[in-house]
XYZ file of C-alpha atoms in Angstrom:
570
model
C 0.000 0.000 0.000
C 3.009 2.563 0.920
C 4.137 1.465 -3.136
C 1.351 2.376 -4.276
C 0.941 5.523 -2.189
C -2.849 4.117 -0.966
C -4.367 5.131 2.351
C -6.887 1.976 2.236
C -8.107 -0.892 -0.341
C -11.402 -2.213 -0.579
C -12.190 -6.109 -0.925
C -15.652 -7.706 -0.969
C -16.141 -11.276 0.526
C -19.327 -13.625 0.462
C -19.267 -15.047 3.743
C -20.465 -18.375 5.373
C -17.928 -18.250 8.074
C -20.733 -17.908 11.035
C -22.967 -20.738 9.813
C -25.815 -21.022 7.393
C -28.797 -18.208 7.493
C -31.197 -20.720 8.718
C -34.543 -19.309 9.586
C -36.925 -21.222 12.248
C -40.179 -20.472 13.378
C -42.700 -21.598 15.472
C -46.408 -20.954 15.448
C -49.574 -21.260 17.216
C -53.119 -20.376 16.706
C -56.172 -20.727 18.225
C -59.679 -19.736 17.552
C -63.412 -20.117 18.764
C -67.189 -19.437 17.404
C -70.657 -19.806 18.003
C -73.601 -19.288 16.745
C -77.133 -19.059 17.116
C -80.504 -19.125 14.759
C -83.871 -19.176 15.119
C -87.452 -17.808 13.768
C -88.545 -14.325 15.130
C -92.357 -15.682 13.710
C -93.482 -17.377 10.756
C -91.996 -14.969 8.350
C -88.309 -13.613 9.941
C -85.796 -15.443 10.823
C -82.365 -14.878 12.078
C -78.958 -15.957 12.582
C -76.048 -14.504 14.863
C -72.593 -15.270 15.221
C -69.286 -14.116 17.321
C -65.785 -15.536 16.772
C -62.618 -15.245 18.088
C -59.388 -16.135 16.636
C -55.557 -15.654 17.681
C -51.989 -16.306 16.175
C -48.283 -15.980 17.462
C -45.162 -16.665 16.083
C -41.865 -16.575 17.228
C -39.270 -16.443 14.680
C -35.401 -17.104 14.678
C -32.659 -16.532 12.379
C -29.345 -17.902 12.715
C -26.011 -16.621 11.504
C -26.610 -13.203 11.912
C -23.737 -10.961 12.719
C -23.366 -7.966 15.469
C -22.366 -5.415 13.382
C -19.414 -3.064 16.070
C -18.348 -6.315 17.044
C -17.290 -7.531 13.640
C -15.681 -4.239 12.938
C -13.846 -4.840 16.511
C -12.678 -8.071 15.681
C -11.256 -6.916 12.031
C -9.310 -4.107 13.931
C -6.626 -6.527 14.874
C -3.321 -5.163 16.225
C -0.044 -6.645 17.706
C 0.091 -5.139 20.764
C 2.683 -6.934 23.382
C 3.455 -9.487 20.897
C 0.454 -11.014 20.933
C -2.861 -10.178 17.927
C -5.477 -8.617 19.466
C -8.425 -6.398 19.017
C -7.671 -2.752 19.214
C -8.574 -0.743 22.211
C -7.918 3.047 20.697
C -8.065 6.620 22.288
C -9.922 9.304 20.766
C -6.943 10.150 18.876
C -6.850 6.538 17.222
C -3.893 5.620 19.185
C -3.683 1.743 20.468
C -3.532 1.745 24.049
C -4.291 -1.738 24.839
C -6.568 -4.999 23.952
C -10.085 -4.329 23.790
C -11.964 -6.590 26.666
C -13.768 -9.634 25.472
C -13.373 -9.179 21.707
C -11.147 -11.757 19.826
C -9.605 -10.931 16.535
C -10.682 -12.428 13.012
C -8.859 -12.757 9.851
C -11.224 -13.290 6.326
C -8.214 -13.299 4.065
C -7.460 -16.362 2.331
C -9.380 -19.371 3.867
C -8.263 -18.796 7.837
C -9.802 -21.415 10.478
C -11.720 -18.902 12.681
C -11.106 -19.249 16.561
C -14.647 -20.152 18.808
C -14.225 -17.153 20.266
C -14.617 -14.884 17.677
C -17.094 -16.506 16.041
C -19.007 -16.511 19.449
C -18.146 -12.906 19.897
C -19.502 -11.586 16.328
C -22.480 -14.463 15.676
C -25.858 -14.093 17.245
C -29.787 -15.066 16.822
C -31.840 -12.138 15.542
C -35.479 -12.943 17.136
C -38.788 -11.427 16.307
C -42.204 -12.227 17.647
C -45.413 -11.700 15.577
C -48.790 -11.736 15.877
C -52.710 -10.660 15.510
C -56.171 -11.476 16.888
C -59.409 -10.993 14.903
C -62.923 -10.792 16.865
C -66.276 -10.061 14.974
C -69.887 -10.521 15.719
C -72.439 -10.412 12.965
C -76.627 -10.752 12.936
C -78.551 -11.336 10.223
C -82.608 -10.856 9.782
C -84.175 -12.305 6.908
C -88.042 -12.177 5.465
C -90.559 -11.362 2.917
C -91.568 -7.627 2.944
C -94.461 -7.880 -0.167
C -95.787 -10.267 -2.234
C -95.925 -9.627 -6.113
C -97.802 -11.521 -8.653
C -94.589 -13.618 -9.557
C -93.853 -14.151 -5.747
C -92.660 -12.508 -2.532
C -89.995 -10.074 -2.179
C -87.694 -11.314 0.210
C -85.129 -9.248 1.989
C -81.755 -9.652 4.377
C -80.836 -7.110 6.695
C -77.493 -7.673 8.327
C -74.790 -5.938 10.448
C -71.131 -6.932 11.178
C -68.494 -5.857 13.742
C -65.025 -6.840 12.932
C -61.664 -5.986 15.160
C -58.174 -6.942 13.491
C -55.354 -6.422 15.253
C -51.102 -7.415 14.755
C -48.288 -6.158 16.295
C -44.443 -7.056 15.828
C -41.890 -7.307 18.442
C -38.028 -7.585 16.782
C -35.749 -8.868 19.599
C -32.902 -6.502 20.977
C -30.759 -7.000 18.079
C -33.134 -6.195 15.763
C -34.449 -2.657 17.822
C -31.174 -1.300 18.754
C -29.927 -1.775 15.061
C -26.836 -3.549 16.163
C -27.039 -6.494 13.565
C -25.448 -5.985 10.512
C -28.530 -5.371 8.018
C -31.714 -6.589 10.377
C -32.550 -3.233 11.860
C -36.285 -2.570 12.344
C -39.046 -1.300 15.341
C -42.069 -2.650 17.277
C -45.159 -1.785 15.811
C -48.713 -2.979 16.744
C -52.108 -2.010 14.881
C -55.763 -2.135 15.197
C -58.392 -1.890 12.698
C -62.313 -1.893 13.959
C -64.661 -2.108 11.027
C -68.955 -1.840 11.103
C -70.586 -2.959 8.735
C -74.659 -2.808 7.498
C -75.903 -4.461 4.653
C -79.169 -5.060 2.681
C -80.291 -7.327 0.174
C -83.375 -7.628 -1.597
C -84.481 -10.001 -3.820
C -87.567 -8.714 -6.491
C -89.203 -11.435 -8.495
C -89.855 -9.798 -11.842
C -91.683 -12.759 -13.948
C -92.746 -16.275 -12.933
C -94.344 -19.240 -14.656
C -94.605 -17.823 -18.169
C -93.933 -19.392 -21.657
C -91.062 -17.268 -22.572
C -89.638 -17.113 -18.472
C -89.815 -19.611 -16.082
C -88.398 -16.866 -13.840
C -86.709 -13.668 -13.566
C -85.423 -12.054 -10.601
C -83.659 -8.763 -9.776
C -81.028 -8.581 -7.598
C -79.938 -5.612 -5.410
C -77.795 -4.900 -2.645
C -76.298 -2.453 -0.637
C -73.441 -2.197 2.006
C -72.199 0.596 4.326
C -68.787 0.158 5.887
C -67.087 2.820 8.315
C -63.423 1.790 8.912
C -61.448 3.653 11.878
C -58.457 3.477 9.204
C -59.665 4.786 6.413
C -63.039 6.232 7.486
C -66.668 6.013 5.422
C -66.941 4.105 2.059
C -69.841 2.191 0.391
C -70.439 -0.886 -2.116
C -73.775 -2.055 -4.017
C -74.734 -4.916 -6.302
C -77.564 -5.121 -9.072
C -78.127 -8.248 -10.721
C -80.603 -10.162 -12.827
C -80.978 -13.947 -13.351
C -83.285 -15.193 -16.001
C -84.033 -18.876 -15.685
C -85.660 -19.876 -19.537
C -86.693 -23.717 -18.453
C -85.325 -26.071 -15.961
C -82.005 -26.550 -18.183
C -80.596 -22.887 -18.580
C -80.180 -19.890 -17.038
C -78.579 -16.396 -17.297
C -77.346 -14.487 -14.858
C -75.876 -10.731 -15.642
C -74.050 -8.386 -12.312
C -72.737 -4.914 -12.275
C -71.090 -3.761 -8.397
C -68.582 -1.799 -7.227
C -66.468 -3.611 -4.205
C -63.809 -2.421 -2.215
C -60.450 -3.429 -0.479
C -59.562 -1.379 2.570
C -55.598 -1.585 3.357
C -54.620 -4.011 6.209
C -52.686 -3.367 9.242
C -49.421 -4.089 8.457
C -49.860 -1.671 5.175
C -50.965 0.734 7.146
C -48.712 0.687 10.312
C -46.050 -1.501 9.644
C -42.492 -0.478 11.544
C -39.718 1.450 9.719
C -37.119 -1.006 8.920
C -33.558 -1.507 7.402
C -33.550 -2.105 3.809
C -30.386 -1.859 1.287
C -30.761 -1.421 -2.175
C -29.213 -0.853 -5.321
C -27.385 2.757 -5.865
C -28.910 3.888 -8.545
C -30.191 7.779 -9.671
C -32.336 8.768 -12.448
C -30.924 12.147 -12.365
C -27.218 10.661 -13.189
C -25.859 11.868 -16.444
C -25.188 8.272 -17.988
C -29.128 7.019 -16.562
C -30.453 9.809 -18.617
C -28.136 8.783 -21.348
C -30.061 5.176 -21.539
C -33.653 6.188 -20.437
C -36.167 5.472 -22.754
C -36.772 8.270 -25.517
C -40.617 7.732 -24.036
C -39.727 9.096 -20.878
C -36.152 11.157 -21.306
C -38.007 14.477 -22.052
C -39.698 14.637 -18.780
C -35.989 13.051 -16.806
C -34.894 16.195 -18.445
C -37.240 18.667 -17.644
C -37.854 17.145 -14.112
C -34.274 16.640 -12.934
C -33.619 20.139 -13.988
C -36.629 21.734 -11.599
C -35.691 19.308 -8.691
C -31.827 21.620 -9.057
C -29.660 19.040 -10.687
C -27.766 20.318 -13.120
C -26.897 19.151 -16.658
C -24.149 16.476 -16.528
C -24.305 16.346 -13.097
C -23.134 12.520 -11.566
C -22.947 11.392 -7.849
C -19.260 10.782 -6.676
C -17.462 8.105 -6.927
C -17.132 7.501 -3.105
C -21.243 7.247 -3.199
C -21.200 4.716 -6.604
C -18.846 2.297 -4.537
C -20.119 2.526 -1.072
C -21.915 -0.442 -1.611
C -25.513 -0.632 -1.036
C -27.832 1.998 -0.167
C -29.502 2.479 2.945
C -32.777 3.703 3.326
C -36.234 2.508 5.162
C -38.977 0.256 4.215
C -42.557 0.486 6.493
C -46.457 1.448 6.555
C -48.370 4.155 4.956
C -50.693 5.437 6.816
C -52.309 7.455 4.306
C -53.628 4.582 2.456
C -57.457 5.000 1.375
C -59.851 2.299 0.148
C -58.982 0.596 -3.319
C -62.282 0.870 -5.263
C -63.438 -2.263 -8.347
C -65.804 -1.706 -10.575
C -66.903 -5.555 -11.447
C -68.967 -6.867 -14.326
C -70.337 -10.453 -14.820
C -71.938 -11.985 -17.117
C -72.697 -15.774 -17.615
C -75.200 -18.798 -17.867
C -75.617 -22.102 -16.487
C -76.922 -25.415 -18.284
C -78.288 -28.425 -16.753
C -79.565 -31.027 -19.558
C -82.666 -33.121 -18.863
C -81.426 -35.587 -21.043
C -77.895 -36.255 -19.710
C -78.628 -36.465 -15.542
C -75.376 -35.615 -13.120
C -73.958 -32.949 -15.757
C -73.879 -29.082 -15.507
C -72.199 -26.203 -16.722
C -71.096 -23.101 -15.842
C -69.744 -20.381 -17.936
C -68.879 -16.905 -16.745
C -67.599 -13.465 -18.283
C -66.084 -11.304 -15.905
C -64.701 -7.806 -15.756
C -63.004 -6.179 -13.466
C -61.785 -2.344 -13.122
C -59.701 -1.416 -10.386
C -58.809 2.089 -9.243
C -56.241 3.616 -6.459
C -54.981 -0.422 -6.398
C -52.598 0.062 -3.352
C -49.211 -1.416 -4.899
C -45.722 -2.120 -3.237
C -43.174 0.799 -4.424
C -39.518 0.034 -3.642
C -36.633 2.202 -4.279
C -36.044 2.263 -7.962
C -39.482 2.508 -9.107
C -40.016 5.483 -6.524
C -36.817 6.998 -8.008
C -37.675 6.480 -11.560
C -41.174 7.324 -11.412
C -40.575 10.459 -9.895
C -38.519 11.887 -12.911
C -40.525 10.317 -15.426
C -43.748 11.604 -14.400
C -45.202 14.822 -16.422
C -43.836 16.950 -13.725
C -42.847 17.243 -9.903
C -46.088 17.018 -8.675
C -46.536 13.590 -8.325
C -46.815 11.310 -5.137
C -43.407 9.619 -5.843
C -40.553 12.288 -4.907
C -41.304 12.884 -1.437
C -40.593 9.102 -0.764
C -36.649 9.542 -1.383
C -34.610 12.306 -0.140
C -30.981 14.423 -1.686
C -28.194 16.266 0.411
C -28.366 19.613 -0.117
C -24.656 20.236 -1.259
C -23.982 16.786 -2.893
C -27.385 16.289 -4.469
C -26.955 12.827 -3.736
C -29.537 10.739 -2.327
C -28.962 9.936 0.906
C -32.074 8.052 2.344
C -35.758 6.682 1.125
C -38.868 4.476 2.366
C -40.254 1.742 0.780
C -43.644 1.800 0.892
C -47.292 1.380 -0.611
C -49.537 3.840 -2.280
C -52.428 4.009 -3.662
C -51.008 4.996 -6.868
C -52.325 1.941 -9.635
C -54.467 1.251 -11.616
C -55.782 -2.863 -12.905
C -57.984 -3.996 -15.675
C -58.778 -7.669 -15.641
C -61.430 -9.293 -17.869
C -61.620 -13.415 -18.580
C -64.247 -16.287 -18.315
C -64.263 -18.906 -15.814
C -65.524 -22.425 -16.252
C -67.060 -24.963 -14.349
C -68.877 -27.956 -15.495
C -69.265 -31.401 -13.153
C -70.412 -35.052 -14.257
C -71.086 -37.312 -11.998
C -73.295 -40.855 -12.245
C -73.075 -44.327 -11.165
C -72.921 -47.996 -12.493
C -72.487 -51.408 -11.359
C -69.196 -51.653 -10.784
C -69.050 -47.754 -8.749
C -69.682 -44.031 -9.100
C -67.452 -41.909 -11.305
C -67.400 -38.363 -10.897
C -65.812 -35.053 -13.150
C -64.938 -31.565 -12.535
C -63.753 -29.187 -13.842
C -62.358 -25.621 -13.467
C -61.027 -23.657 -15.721
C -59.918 -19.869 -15.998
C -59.389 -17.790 -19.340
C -57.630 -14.625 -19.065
C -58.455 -12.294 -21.867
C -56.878 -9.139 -20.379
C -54.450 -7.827 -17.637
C -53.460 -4.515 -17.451
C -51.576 -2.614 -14.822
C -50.527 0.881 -14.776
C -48.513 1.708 -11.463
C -48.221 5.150 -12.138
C -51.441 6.080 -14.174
C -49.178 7.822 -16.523
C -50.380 7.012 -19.844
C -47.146 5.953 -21.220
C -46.365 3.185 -17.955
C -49.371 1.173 -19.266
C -48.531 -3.068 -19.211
C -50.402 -5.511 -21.130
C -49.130 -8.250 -18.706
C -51.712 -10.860 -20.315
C -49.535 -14.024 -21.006
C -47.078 -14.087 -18.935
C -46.387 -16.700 -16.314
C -48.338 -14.807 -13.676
C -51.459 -14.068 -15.926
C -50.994 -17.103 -18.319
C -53.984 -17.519 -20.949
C -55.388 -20.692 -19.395
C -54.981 -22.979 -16.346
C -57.315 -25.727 -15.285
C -58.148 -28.281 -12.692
C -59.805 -31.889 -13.186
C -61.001 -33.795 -10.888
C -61.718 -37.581 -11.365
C -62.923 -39.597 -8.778
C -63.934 -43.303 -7.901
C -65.829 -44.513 -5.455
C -67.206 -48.077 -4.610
C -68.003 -49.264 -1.150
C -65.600 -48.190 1.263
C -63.346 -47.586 -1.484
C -62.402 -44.073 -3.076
C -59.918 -42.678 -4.979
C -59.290 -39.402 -6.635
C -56.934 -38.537 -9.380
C -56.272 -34.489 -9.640
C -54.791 -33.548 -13.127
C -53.198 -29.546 -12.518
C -52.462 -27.285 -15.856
C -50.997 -24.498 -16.354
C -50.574 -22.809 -20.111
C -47.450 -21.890 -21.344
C -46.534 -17.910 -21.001
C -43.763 -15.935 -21.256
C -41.922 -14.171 -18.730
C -41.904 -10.684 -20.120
C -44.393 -9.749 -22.093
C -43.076 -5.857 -22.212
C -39.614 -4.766 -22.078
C -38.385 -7.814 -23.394
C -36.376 -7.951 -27.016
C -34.365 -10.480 -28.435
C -30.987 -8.843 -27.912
C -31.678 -9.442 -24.230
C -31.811 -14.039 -24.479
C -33.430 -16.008 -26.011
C -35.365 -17.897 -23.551
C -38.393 -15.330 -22.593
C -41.070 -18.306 -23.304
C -41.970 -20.720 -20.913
C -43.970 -23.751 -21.859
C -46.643 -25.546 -20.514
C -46.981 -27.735 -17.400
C -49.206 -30.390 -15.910
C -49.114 -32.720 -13.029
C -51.004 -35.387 -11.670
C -52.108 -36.379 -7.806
C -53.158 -39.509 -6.947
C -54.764 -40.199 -3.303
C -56.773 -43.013 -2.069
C -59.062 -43.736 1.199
C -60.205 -47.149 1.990
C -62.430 -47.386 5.316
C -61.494 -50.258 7.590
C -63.873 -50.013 10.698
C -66.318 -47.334 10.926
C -64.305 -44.616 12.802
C -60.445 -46.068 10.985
C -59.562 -45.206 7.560
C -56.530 -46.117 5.499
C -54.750 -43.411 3.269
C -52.367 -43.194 0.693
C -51.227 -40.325 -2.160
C -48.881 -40.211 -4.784
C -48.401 -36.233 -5.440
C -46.284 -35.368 -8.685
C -46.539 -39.391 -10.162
C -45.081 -38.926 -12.854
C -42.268 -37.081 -11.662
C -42.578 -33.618 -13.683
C -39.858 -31.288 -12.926
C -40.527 -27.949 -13.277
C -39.682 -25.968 -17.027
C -36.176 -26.140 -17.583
C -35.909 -22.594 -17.811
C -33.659 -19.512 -15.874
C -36.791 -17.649 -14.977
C -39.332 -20.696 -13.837
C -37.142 -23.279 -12.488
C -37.578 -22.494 -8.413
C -41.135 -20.518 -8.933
C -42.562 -23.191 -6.298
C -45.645 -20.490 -6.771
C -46.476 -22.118 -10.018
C -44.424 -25.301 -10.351
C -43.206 -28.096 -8.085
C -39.308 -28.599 -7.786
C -39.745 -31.535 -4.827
C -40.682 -34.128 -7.493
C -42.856 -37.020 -6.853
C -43.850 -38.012 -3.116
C -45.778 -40.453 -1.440
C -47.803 -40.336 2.027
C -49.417 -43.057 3.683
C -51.558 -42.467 6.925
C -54.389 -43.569 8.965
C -57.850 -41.171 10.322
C -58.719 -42.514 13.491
C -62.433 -40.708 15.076
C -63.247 -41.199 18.490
């Protein structure tokens, strides 16, 4: 280093020299209901409820390190001919061997001493959980009686209280372990709900109707998050004979934000260093949006050219917050469904059911880490956008120097597809047999997370919104005998249906995947019964492919498996 005339060097080491980052955790729930019905006269009835749940877990996560007391042991001195861990004055000077620490070496491929490792290892700890409590009643009866039949009517009301609360252990709260830095927080939502329903029969009994009913419904909510909102539902079914029927909806729903989206804790999160603003980001910025990184970058006071240091590029990751929003509102869906269902007379045991839906969702509370609060920011048509005042800049530097990761209700969805359903079931000789079968078509999924119109995605097709995946059903049953055979699909898709080009790879389509489960009951006595399964039989392994290989969300990478076990009721 004195050669070379260098004050310090910087080296970079991937590190499993304090044990694997295992992760443990132990849970426990518990809940409890009850209910009671029963006729207020010969017209109204009702039905009440109250339940009570719980859950805790305590989690654990080995190999963590205490961040000073790495940095202690690193500082390793020879002080009275022996290597020890610096004790130094406020000048810097060594005046002796820092008490309990034991000095560590990472270069080359050193055995580490017990000490040290017990001195810089720990267990980072944090205990979760949440309780939900709601009561409900419900009164239902005939207010009028029209030629094609009574109106009938449900009046309900619904208290609900959700609660969760995190506890990080020491480590965690003081900050002292090296990336795992985060605070308590606890939460309570208390919702009331009041809802009506009303059924109107339109037409009964006529050559051209065998029955036609409007639907309608109503519900009031009042959230002590996110205050007042409302939802309603008008539909109409029209029943032609006793072998089809339509069925049309229009409603608007909506999704309040829960607890931990609300008032989760501020915690440690590293990221990337990356800054629209930077000279050479502009340089490669999509023409689409470099006009308003220009424009933007210039009213936020960065000038022309301008680049963060070089000592901010290579100080490794960036550290900034991730946590709650608590000013989340209500996500509102405007949902349309349309669809029919056919029974045949002449084939008994088999039905159908086909439905269109469509649904519109506005102020969709997404996730927003640092980059796409960065980017959007700039991007935007100007400044005044809810983006920038997530990430902050030093006032001399104009480098950004801290951020929070958070959610906002910011999106927009568009979904539209038809679902299927159909079932088959009848019997012979020699057993029943039974089908069904559920299927889902997507025709259309579109996100914009900005609701700029240029950050539109047509996500349709790709392995999260792929065109078609089904479920069948077969089963067998004779005696005490039954078995079931589950056959699982899932259409091929592609991974990126947007900024993907050729001159990226070549391997942005993923094909298409099916398993098969096989499980079997056989009852011995009348309280014993035998079981066996076969998931995966025929040993599919997921698509060999980069981008779907370990999705265990869509594909199974365990391989075939067998379980054997016996139901005993006392």
């Amino acid at each position: 280093m004195k050669e070379n005339s260098a004050e310090s060097i910087t080296m970079r080491r991937s590190s499993e020299d304090f044990g694997p980052r295992k992760y443990d955790q132990e849970r426990s729930t518990f809940r409890t209901s009850i209910g009671l019905d029963g006729y207020i006269d010969d017209n109204w009835s009702y039905s009440t409820y109250f339940q009570h749940g719980r859950l805790k877990q305590d989690t654990k996560w080995y190999g963590e390190v205490v961040e000073q007391n790495l940095y202690n042991s690193l500082d390793a001195v020879i002080y009275k001919g022996n290597v020890v861990c610096a004790d130094r004055n406020e000048a810097g000077e060594v005046v002796g061997a820092l008490s309990g620490c034991a000095p560590i070496n990472f270069l080359g491929n050193p055995q580490h001493s017990a000490e040290a490792i017990d001195y810089i290892s720990t267990v980072a700890t944090a205990e979760h959980g949440g309780t939900q409590t709601s009561f409900g009643a419900t009164v239902t009866g005939d207010v009028y009686e029209l030629p094609a039949g009574p109106i009938g009517t449900a009046f309900s009301f619904e208290w609900r209280r959700d609660s969760a609360y995190e506890e990080p252990g020491t480590g965690i709260r003081k900050g002292i372990i090296f990336g795992n830095s985060g605070l308590a927080y606890s939460g309570a939502i208390n919702v009331k709900e009041y809802a009506a329903e009303i059924i109107v029969p339109l037409v009964a009994d006529q050559a051209w109707a065998q029955e036609v009913n409007l639907e309608l419904a109503y519900r009031y909510m009042n959230y002590s998050s996110t205050g007042s909102d409302s939802a309603y539902k008008v539909g109409l079914t029209y029943e032609l004979n006793d072998e089809i029927r339509f069925r049309a909806t229009v409603a608007e729903s909506v999704r309040a934000p829960n607890i931990e989206e609300l008032y989760g804790a501020a915690s440690t999160q590293y990221v990337t260093r990356r800054d629209q603003c930077a000279a050479d980001k502009i340089q490669n910025t999509d023409d689409k949006y470099k006009a308003n990184v220009i424009k933007n970058c210039a009213a936020a006071g960065i000038p022309k050219g301008w680049m963060p240091s070089q000592e901010w590029q290579d100080s490794g990751s960036l550290e900034g917050k991730l946590g709650g929003n608590s000013k989340l509102f209500n996500e509102v869906s405007k949902d349309t469904i349309v669809g029919f269902v056919y029974t045949p007379t002449w084939l008994e045991g088999f039905d159908i059911t086909v439905d269109y839906w469509n649904f519109e969702i506005s102020d969709a509370i997404y996730f927003y880490n640092y980059r796409s609060m960065n980017e959007n920011c700039y991007r935007s048509d100007s400044l005044d956008n809810p983006f920038c005042q997530y990430f902050s800049r030093d006032a001399n530097t104009l480098e950004v120097n801290g951020y929070l990761e958070t959610s906002m209700n910011a999106a927009t969805e568009k979904k539209s597809g038809v679902d299927i359903e159909s079932v088959y079931d009848f019997e012979t000789s020699y057993g029943e047999f039974g089908f069904k079968l559920t299927a889902t078509y997507v025709e259309k999924y579109e996100v914009n997370q900005t609701g700029n119109a240029t950050d539109l995605l047509v996500n349709t097709g790709e392995q999260e919104h792929m065109r078609w995946r089904a479920r069948l059903n077969t089963s067998y049953e004779y005696g005490d005998f039954r078995a079931v055979l589950v056959t699982n699909y899932r259409h091929s898709a592609v991974d990126d249906r947007n900024g993907w080009n050729i001159e990226q790879h070549d391997y942005n389509e993923i094909p298409s995947y099916t398993t098969f489960d096989l499980s079997m009951n056989y009852r011995v006595l009348e309280n014993v019964d035998l079981r066996f399964g076969i998931q995966n039989m025929f040993d599919k392994t997921p698509p060999r492919h980069p981008l779907a290989f370990e999705d265990t969300n869509w594909y199974d990478p365990i391989g075939r498996r067998a379980t054997v076990g016996v139901n005993i009721k006392l």
